[in-house]
Each structure stands twice: as C-alpha cells, then as structure tokens.
Short mmCIF file of C-alpha atoms in Angstrom, two decimals:
data_model
loop_
_atom_site.label_atom_id
_atom_site.label_comp_id
_atom_site.label_asym_id
_atom_site.label_seq_id
_atom_site.Cartn_x
_atom_site.Cartn_y
_atom_site.Cartn_z
CA MET A 1 10.81 -49.02 -16.76
CA LYS A 2 12.83 -49.14 -13.56
CA LYS A 3 15.44 -46.82 -15.05
CA PHE A 4 12.90 -44.03 -15.33
CA THR A 5 10.95 -44.67 -12.14
CA ILE A 6 13.57 -43.39 -9.70
CA PRO A 7 14.34 -40.12 -11.55
CA ILE A 8 10.63 -39.43 -11.98
CA LEU A 9 10.01 -40.05 -8.27
CA LEU A 10 12.92 -37.77 -7.40
CA LEU A 11 11.58 -35.04 -9.67
CA ALA A 12 8.10 -35.42 -8.22
CA THR A 13 9.49 -35.21 -4.70
CA MET A 14 11.46 -32.09 -5.60
CA PHE A 15 8.43 -30.35 -7.06
CA MET A 16 6.26 -31.31 -4.10
CA SER A 17 8.77 -29.91 -1.63
CA CYS A 18 9.29 -26.65 -3.53
CA GLY A 19 6.00 -25.01 -2.55
CA PRO A 20 4.86 -23.89 0.88
CA SER A 21 3.30 -26.46 3.15
CA ALA A 22 -0.38 -26.45 4.04
CA GLU A 23 0.49 -25.11 7.49
CA GLU A 24 2.49 -22.26 5.98
CA LYS A 25 -0.34 -21.42 3.61
CA LYS A 26 -2.86 -21.42 6.44
CA ALA A 27 -0.61 -19.24 8.62
CA ALA A 28 -0.13 -16.80 5.74
CA GLU A 29 -3.89 -16.68 5.09
CA GLU A 30 -4.56 -16.02 8.78
CA LYS A 31 -1.93 -13.27 8.81
CA VAL A 32 -3.46 -11.62 5.76
CA ALA A 33 -6.95 -11.89 7.26
CA ALA A 34 -5.72 -10.27 10.48
CA GLU A 35 -4.08 -7.45 8.52
CA ILE A 36 -7.25 -6.88 6.48
CA LYS A 37 -9.29 -6.72 9.68
CA ALA A 38 -6.84 -4.22 11.19
CA VAL A 39 -7.05 -2.05 8.07
CA GLU A 40 -10.86 -2.16 8.16
CA GLU A 41 -10.88 -1.16 11.83
CA THR A 42 -8.46 1.68 11.16
CA THR A 43 -10.58 2.84 8.24
CA GLU A 44 -13.67 2.89 10.48
CA GLU A 45 -11.79 4.89 13.11
CA ILE A 46 -10.63 7.37 10.48
CA ALA A 47 -14.21 7.73 9.20
CA GLU A 48 -15.48 8.41 12.74
CA ASP A 49 -12.70 10.95 13.38
CA THR A 50 -13.46 12.62 10.06
CA LYS A 51 -17.14 12.96 10.99
CA GLU A 52 -16.24 14.48 14.35
CA LEU A 53 -13.80 16.91 12.76
CA GLN A 54 -16.36 17.88 10.13
CA MET A 55 -18.87 18.66 12.90
CA GLU A 56 -16.28 20.83 14.64
CA VAL A 57 -15.53 22.63 11.37
CA ASP A 58 -19.25 23.20 10.80
CA GLU A 59 -19.63 24.64 14.31
CA ALA A 60 -16.61 26.91 13.85
CA THR A 61 -17.92 28.05 10.48
CA SER A 62 -21.27 28.89 12.04
CA GLU A 63 -19.56 30.89 14.76
CA ILE A 64 -17.46 32.77 12.21
CA ASP A 65 -20.54 33.50 10.10
CA SER A 66 -22.41 34.85 13.11
CA LEU A 67 -19.41 37.03 14.07
CA LEU A 68 -19.20 38.35 10.52
CA GLU A 69 -22.91 39.21 10.60
CA ASP A 70 -22.36 41.22 13.78
CA ILE A 71 -19.70 43.31 12.08
#
C-alpha cells in the first residue's frame, strides 16, 4: 500500500496545481464582468448617438422635401 501512496499523492498534487487558483479565477471573472459592462455602456452610447443622428436625418429630409415642394 505504501508503494502506491506516494505516487498517487504526487499525481494528485500535480493535477491540483495544474489549474488556475481561486484568486486567478475570481480576477478573471471580475475582468470579464468589467469588459461586459464596458461593452454594454458602449452599446447604449451607440444607440443614443444613432437616435440623435436619425433625428438629424429626419430633419434634413423634411427640409429637402419642403425645398423640393417649392420648386
């Protein structure tokens, strides 16, 4: 039994140390959450800018239509 105990413990230790630590996982999760939040904020900004641009386009179209009616 003792012959197999040490190699099994060594293997178990190797497999346990192969993966990222809990701190690394938490840091990675926080980084991903921050990136997701940044993307969401950017998406909201783009949506607001798009609405503003669409209003400007609508105004310009109205002005062009009124000018065309005058001709």
